[in-house]
PDB file of C-alpha atoms and ligand atoms in Angstrom:
ATOM      1  CA  ALA A  21      -3.324 -13.505 -24.911  1.00 43.00           C
ATOM      2  CA  ASN A  22      -3.269 -10.132 -23.311  1.00 46.00           C
ATOM      3  CA  SER A  23      -1.271 -11.127 -19.534  1.00 52.00           C
ATOM      4  CA  ASN A  24      -3.764  -8.202 -17.774  1.00 54.00           C
ATOM      5  CA  GLN A  25      -6.655 -10.342 -18.359  1.00 55.00           C
ATOM      6  CA  THR A  26      -7.880 -13.436 -16.173  1.00 58.00           C
ATOM      7  CA  SER A  27      -9.415 -16.292 -18.210  1.00 60.00           C
ATOM      8  CA  SER A  28     -13.002 -14.741 -17.254  1.00 62.00           C
ATOM      9  CA  GLY A  29     -11.791 -11.802 -19.112  1.00 67.00           C
ATOM     10  CA  ARG A  30     -12.267  -9.575 -16.189  1.00 81.00           C
ATOM     11  CA  ALA A  31      -9.869  -7.067 -14.970  1.00 90.00           C
ATOM     12  CA  SER A  32      -6.559  -8.114 -13.591  1.00 96.00           C
ATOM     13  CA  ALA A  33      -5.395  -7.026 -10.257  1.00 97.00           C
ATOM     14  CA  ARG A  34      -2.143  -5.400 -12.398  1.00 97.00           C
ATOM     15  CA  GLU A  35      -4.502  -3.945 -14.699  1.00 97.00           C
ATOM     16  CA  ARG A  36      -6.657  -2.369 -12.090  1.00 97.00           C
ATOM     17  CA  PHE A  37      -3.913  -0.811 -10.645  1.00 98.00           C
ATOM     18  CA  LEU A  38      -2.786   0.450 -13.627  1.00 98.00           C
ATOM     19  CA  ALA A  39      -6.247   1.942 -14.165  1.00 97.00           C
ATOM     20  CA  GLY A  40      -6.421   3.675 -10.858  1.00 97.00           C
ATOM     21  CA  ALA A  41      -3.339   5.357 -10.765  1.00 97.00           C
ATOM     22  CA  GLN A  42      -3.882   6.858 -14.051  1.00 97.00           C
ATOM     23  CA  GLU A  43      -7.085   8.250 -12.715  1.00 96.00           C
ATOM     24  CA  VAL A  44      -4.936   9.846 -10.090  1.00 96.00           C
ATOM     25  CA  GLY A  45      -1.995  11.304 -13.226  1.00 97.00           C
ATOM     26  CA  MET A  46       0.698   8.660 -12.121  1.00 98.00           C
ATOM     27  CA  ALA A  47       2.146   6.059 -14.784  1.00 97.00           C
ATOM     28  CA  PRO A  48       4.230   3.261 -12.263  1.00 98.00           C
ATOM     29  CA  GLU A  49       6.364   1.545 -14.143  1.00 98.00           C
ATOM     30  CA  ILE A  50       5.857  -2.214 -12.618  1.00 97.00           C
ATOM     31  CA  LEU A  51       8.617  -4.345 -11.392  1.00 97.00           C
ATOM     32  CA  ARG A  52       7.871  -8.115 -11.396  1.00 96.00           C
ATOM     33  CA  PHE A  53      10.103 -10.440  -8.770  1.00 95.00           C
ATOM     34  CA  PRO A  54       8.912 -14.335  -9.081  1.00 93.00           C
ATOM     35  CA  ASP A  55      10.197 -14.952  -5.946  1.00 94.00           C
ATOM     36  CA  GLY A  56       7.858 -12.619  -4.249  1.00 96.00           C
ATOM     37  CA  THR A  57       7.989  -9.404  -3.050  1.00 96.00           C
ATOM     38  CA  ARG A  58       4.487 -10.549  -0.453  1.00 96.00           C
ATOM     39  CA  THR A  59       6.592  -8.906   3.003  1.00 96.00           C
ATOM     40  CA  ALA A  60       8.353  -5.482   3.000  1.00 95.00           C
ATOM     41  CA  ALA A  61      11.489  -7.919   3.973  1.00 94.00           C
ATOM     42  CA  GLN A  62      10.621  -9.539   0.659  1.00 94.00           C
ATOM     43  CA  ALA A  63       9.936  -6.800  -1.225  1.00 93.00           C
ATOM     44  CA  ALA A  64      13.163  -4.965   0.390  1.00 94.00           C
ATOM     45  CA  ALA A  65      15.004  -7.645  -2.341  1.00 90.00           C
ATOM     46  CA  VAL A  66      14.723  -4.886  -4.592  1.00 91.00           C
ATOM     47  CA  GLY A  67      17.456  -3.232  -3.469  1.00 92.00           C
ATOM     48  CA  CYS A  68      16.682  -0.611  -1.090  1.00 95.00           C
ATOM     49  CA  GLU A  69      16.632  -0.414   2.764  1.00 96.00           C
ATOM     50  CA  LEU A  70      13.455  -1.511   4.682  1.00 97.00           C
ATOM     51  CA  GLY A  71      12.205   1.617   5.671  1.00 97.00           C
ATOM     52  CA  GLN A  72      12.017   2.511   2.106  1.00 98.00           C
ATOM     53  CA  ILE A  73       9.167   0.022   1.821  1.00 98.00           C
ATOM     54  CA  VAL A  74       5.942   0.964   2.151  1.00 98.00           C
ATOM     55  CA  LYS A  75       3.319  -1.159   3.407  1.00 98.00           C
ATOM     56  CA  SER A  76      -0.428  -0.869   2.806  1.00 98.00           C
ATOM     57  CA  LEU A  77      -2.256  -1.923   5.866  1.00 98.00           C
ATOM     58  CA  VAL A  78      -5.668  -1.741   6.185  1.00 98.00           C
ATOM     59  CA  PHE A  79      -7.270  -0.996   9.865  1.00 98.00           C
ATOM     60  CA  LEU A  80     -10.549  -0.750  10.779  1.00 98.00           C
ATOM     61  CA  CYS A  81     -11.610   2.606  12.895  1.00 97.00           C
ATOM     62  CA  ASP A  82     -14.986   2.201  14.724  1.00 96.00           C
ATOM     63  CA  GLY A  83     -15.781  -0.529  11.667  1.00 93.00           C
ATOM     64  CA  GLU A  84     -14.638   1.651   8.935  1.00 96.00           C
ATOM     65  CA  ALA A  85     -11.683   1.118   6.904  1.00 98.00           C
ATOM     66  CA  VAL A  86      -8.151   3.349   6.914  1.00 98.00           C
ATOM     67  CA  LEU A  87      -4.999   2.687   4.563  1.00 98.00           C
ATOM     68  CA  ALA A  88      -2.068   2.838   7.288  1.00 98.00           C
ATOM     69  CA  LEU A  89       1.064   3.685   4.791  1.00 98.00           C
ATOM     70  CA  THR A  90       3.600   2.762   7.072  1.00 98.00           C
ATOM     71  CA  SER A  91       7.348   1.988   6.691  1.00 98.00           C
ATOM     72  CA  GLY A  92       8.931  -1.269   6.010  1.00 98.00           C
ATOM     73  CA  SER A  93      10.858  -0.984   9.674  1.00 97.00           C
ATOM     74  CA  ASN A  94       8.083   0.633  11.630  1.00 98.00           C
ATOM     75  CA  ARG A  95       5.004  -0.820  13.127  1.00 98.00           C
ATOM     76  CA  VAL A  96       1.632   0.660  13.946  1.00 98.00           C
ATOM     77  CA  ASP A  97       0.533   1.954  17.482  1.00 98.00           C
ATOM     78  CA  THR A  98      -3.198   1.257  16.861  1.00 97.00           C
ATOM     79  CA  GLY A  99      -2.966   3.361  20.523  1.00 97.00           C
ATOM     80  CA  ARG A 100      -1.508   6.059  18.702  1.00 98.00           C
ATOM     81  CA  LEU A 101      -3.716   5.359  14.855  1.00 98.00           C
ATOM     82  CA  GLY A 102      -6.879   5.461  17.285  1.00 98.00           C
ATOM     83  CA  ALA A 103      -5.921   8.815  19.227  1.00 97.00           C
ATOM     84  CA  LEU A 104      -5.066  10.325  15.653  1.00 97.00           C
ATOM     85  CA  LEU A 105      -8.298   9.109  13.909  1.00 97.00           C
ATOM     86  CA  GLY A 106     -10.535   9.063  16.438  1.00 97.00           C
ATOM     87  CA  GLY A 107     -11.997   5.475  17.533  1.00 97.00           C
ATOM     88  CA  MET A 108     -11.169   2.519  18.179  1.00 97.00           C
ATOM     89  CA  ILE A 109      -8.749   0.160  15.791  1.00 98.00           C
ATOM     90  CA  THR A 110      -8.909  -2.979  15.074  1.00 97.00           C
ATOM     91  CA  ARG A 111      -7.108  -4.680  11.968  1.00 97.00           C
ATOM     92  CA  ALA A 112      -8.862  -6.186   8.877  1.00 98.00           C
ATOM     93  CA  ASP A 113      -8.644  -9.665   8.219  1.00 98.00           C
ATOM     94  CA  ALA A 114      -7.729 -11.079   4.693  1.00 98.00           C
ATOM     95  CA  ASP A 115     -11.750 -11.048   3.341  1.00 98.00           C
ATOM     96  CA  GLY A 116     -11.464  -6.938   4.879  1.00 97.00           C
ATOM     97  CA  VAL A 117      -8.636  -5.984   3.231  1.00 98.00           C
ATOM     98  CA  ARG A 118      -9.828  -7.603  -0.157  1.00 97.00           C
ATOM     99  CA  GLU A 119     -13.122  -5.850   0.158  1.00 97.00           C
ATOM    100  CA  ALA A 120     -12.403  -2.366   1.229  1.00 97.00           C
ATOM    101  CA  THR A 121      -9.382  -1.667  -1.291  1.00 98.00           C
ATOM    102  CA  GLY A 122     -10.369  -4.950  -4.319  1.00 97.00           C
ATOM    103  CA  TYR A 123      -6.995  -6.443  -3.406  1.00 98.00           C
ATOM    104  CA  ALA A 124      -5.180  -9.136  -1.331  1.00 97.00           C
ATOM    105  CA  ILE A 125      -3.133  -8.813   1.314  1.00 97.00           C
ATOM    106  CA  GLY A 126       0.685  -8.546   0.402  1.00 97.00           C
ATOM    107  CA  GLY A 127      -0.321  -7.334  -2.960  1.00 98.00           C
ATOM    108  CA  THR A 128      -2.355  -3.763  -1.710  1.00 98.00           C
ATOM    109  CA  PRO A 129      -1.317  -1.082  -3.418  1.00 98.00           C
ATOM    110  CA  PRO A 130      -1.781   2.176  -2.025  1.00 98.00           C
ATOM    111  CA  PHE A 131      -3.613   3.871  -4.231  1.00 98.00           C
ATOM    112  CA  GLY A 132      -6.026   2.495  -6.744  1.00 97.00           C
ATOM    113  CA  HIS A 133      -8.333   0.867  -4.749  1.00 97.00           C
ATOM    114  CA  ALA A 134     -11.784  -0.394  -5.655  1.00 91.00           C
ATOM    115  CA  ARG A 135     -13.505   2.935  -3.871  1.00 90.00           C
ATOM    116  CA  PRO A 136     -12.073   6.092  -2.185  1.00 90.00           C
ATOM    117  CA  LEU A 137     -10.261   4.888   1.586  1.00 95.00           C
ATOM    118  CA  ARG A 138      -9.658   7.696   3.905  1.00 97.00           C
ATOM    119  CA  ALA A 139      -5.683   7.156   4.285  1.00 98.00           C
ATOM    120  CA  VAL A 140      -2.613   8.233   7.067  1.00 98.00           C
ATOM    121  CA  LEU A 141       0.716   8.424   6.036  1.00 98.00           C
ATOM    122  CA  ASP A 142       3.687   7.620   8.642  1.00 98.00           C
ATOM    123  CA  ARG A 143       5.715  10.482   8.618  1.00 98.00           C
ATOM    124  CA  ALA A 144       9.231   8.347   7.983  1.00 98.00           C
ATOM    125  CA  LEU A 145       8.286   7.936   4.905  1.00 98.00           C
ATOM    126  CA  LEU A 146       8.857  11.271   3.932  1.00 98.00           C
ATOM    127  CA  ALA A 147      13.054  11.074   4.960  1.00 98.00           C
ATOM    128  CA  TYR A 148      13.919   8.967   1.560  1.00 98.00           C
ATOM    129  CA  ASP A 149      14.195  10.079  -2.010  1.00 98.00           C
ATOM    130  CA  THR A 150      12.124   6.898  -3.655  1.00 98.00           C
ATOM    131  CA  VAL A 151      10.113   4.891  -1.585  1.00 98.00           C
ATOM    132  CA  TRP A 152       8.670   1.521  -2.946  1.00 98.00           C
ATOM    133  CA  ALA A 153       5.099  -0.334  -3.248  1.00 98.00           C
ATOM    134  CA  ALA A 154       2.993  -3.250  -4.083  1.00 98.00           C
ATOM    135  CA  ALA A 155       1.579  -3.031  -7.227  1.00 98.00           C
ATOM    136  CA  GLY A 156      -1.812  -5.003  -6.961  1.00 98.00           C
ATOM    137  CA  THR A 157      -0.228  -8.732  -6.727  1.00 97.00           C
ATOM    138  CA  PRO A 158       2.503  -9.803  -4.243  1.00 97.00           C
ATOM    139  CA  ASP A 159       5.310 -10.573  -6.657  1.00 97.00           C
ATOM    140  CA  THR A 160       5.222  -6.967  -8.071  1.00 97.00           C
ATOM    141  CA  VAL A 161       6.307  -3.441  -6.531  1.00 98.00           C
ATOM    142  CA  PHE A 162       6.653   0.661  -8.338  1.00 98.00           C
ATOM    143  CA  GLU A 163       9.104   3.005  -7.405  1.00 98.00           C
ATOM    144  CA  LEU A 164       7.552   7.167  -6.424  1.00 98.00           C
ATOM    145  CA  THR A 165       8.458   9.958  -4.147  1.00 98.00           C
ATOM    146  CA  PRO A 166       7.109  10.416  -0.912  1.00 98.00           C
ATOM    147  CA  ASP A 167       5.523  13.767  -2.860  1.00 98.00           C
ATOM    148  CA  GLU A 168       3.726  11.326  -5.021  1.00 98.00           C
ATOM    149  CA  LEU A 169       3.200   9.061  -2.265  1.00 98.00           C
ATOM    150  CA  VAL A 170       1.347  11.651  -0.549  1.00 98.00           C
ATOM    151  CA  ARG A 171      -0.434  13.445  -3.449  1.00 98.00           C
ATOM    152  CA  ALA A 172      -1.943   9.827  -5.208  1.00 98.00           C
ATOM    153  CA  SER A 173      -3.073   8.387  -2.014  1.00 98.00           C
ATOM    154  CA  GLY A 174      -4.768  11.344  -0.376  1.00 98.00           C
ATOM    155  CA  ALA A 175      -3.291  10.504   3.065  1.00 98.00           C
ATOM    156  CA  GLU A 176      -2.065  12.570   5.965  1.00 98.00           C
ATOM    157  CA  VAL A 177       0.973  12.925   7.048  1.00 98.00           C
ATOM    158  CA  ALA A 178       0.692  11.887  10.925  1.00 98.00           C
ATOM    159  CA  ASP A 179       3.172   9.882  13.519  1.00 97.00           C
ATOM    160  CA  PHE A 180       1.720   6.819  13.922  1.00 98.00           C
ATOM    161  CA  ALA A 181       4.753   4.391  13.721  1.00 97.00           C
ATOM    162  CA  THR A 182       6.888   2.774  16.231  1.00 94.00           C
ATOM    163  CA  ASP A 183      10.002   1.694  15.637  1.00 87.00           C
TER     164      ASP A 183
HETATM  165  N1  5CA B  17       4.283  -6.400  -1.020  1.00 76.12           N
HETATM  166  C1  5CA B  17       4.629  -5.712   0.366  1.00 76.12           C
HETATM  167  C2  5CA B  17       5.573  -4.749   0.558  1.00 76.12           C
HETATM  168  S1  5CA B  17       5.862  -3.503  -1.233  1.00 76.12           S
HETATM  169  C3  5CA B  17       3.539  -5.726   0.964  1.00 76.12           C
HETATM  170  O1  5CA B  17       2.128  -5.711   0.587  1.00 76.12           O
HETATM  171  N2  5CA B  17       3.684  -5.824   2.221  1.00 76.12           N
HETATM  172  S2  5CA B  17       2.433  -5.218   3.605  1.00 76.12           S
HETATM  173  O2  5CA B  17       3.030  -5.040   4.668  1.00 76.12           O
HETATM  174  O3  5CA B  17       1.666  -4.445   3.272  1.00 76.12           O
HETATM  175  O4  5CA B  17       1.862  -6.286   3.741  1.00 76.12           O
HETATM  176  C4  5CA B  17       2.062  -7.558   4.574  1.00 76.12           C
HETATM  177  C5  5CA B  17       1.200  -7.414   5.433  1.00 76.12           C
HETATM  178  O5  5CA B  17      -0.166  -8.214   5.423  1.00 76.12           O
HETATM  179  C6  5CA B  17       2.024  -7.621   7.163  1.00 76.12           C
HETATM  180  O6  5CA B  17       2.543  -6.438   7.280  1.00 76.12           O
HETATM  181  C7  5CA B  17       1.240  -8.287   7.933  1.00 76.12           C
HETATM  182  O7  5CA B  17       1.320  -7.772   9.022  1.00 76.12           O
HETATM  183  C8  5CA B  17      -0.170  -8.121   7.231  1.00 76.12           C
HETATM  184  N3  5CA B  17      -0.855  -9.551   6.944  1.00 76.12           N
HETATM  185  C9  5CA B  17      -0.599 -10.343   6.812  1.00 76.12           C
HETATM  186  N4  5CA B  17      -1.661 -11.784   7.280  1.00 76.12           N
HETATM  187  C10 5CA B  17      -2.654 -11.550   7.583  1.00 76.12           C
HETATM  188  C11 5CA B  17      -3.972 -11.526   7.990  1.00 76.12           C
HETATM  189  N5  5CA B  17      -4.061 -12.711   8.315  1.00 76.12           N
HETATM  190  N6  5CA B  17      -5.070 -10.532   8.470  1.00 76.12           N
HETATM  191  C12 5CA B  17      -4.506  -9.349   8.700  1.00 76.12           C
HETATM  192  N7  5CA B  17      -3.359  -9.307   8.217  1.00 76.12           N
HETATM  193  C13 5CA B  17      -2.694  -9.749   7.542  1.00 76.12           C
END
């Protein structure tokens, strides 16, 4: 049996992420943690600083999905994000995240989404040699450099977070 396939035969989240990553020139080495990497705090159990965890958060700006790649040690200031993007910011709910990205909350990767998504990246992430992001499921992560993250996500680097 192919562990990358669901029983229905449709591509699994892991497989969709790997295919999407390949499209942007990335070949992530996916690490699986059976205890779960659903939150930034759990993901930091890979042995990195909390700030090195990439939170891939979906907001709606005047109803349009936007991805905010945020350091695990920071919180999004929705007022600043709205000023940056020029609209009213609300949080996407679980269905909204799934619809915008193709992935579930806790497993949403920073790229490799179902369709292109405008992305912004918290400047704090640039302070690290490497960072860790979700790989499509709530028990997997992968390591990459901030430069790779900016390039692969197409994100605009900005200041929209508070610590
Ligand atoms: N796997 C980790 C990082 S590698 C991860 O995905 N972290 S995350 O921060 O990007 O995703 C979890 C985030 O989803 C939490 O910060 C939490 O604020 C948000 N979240 C959890 N439940 C909901 C919900 N019901 N609606 C909207 N957002 C939610």
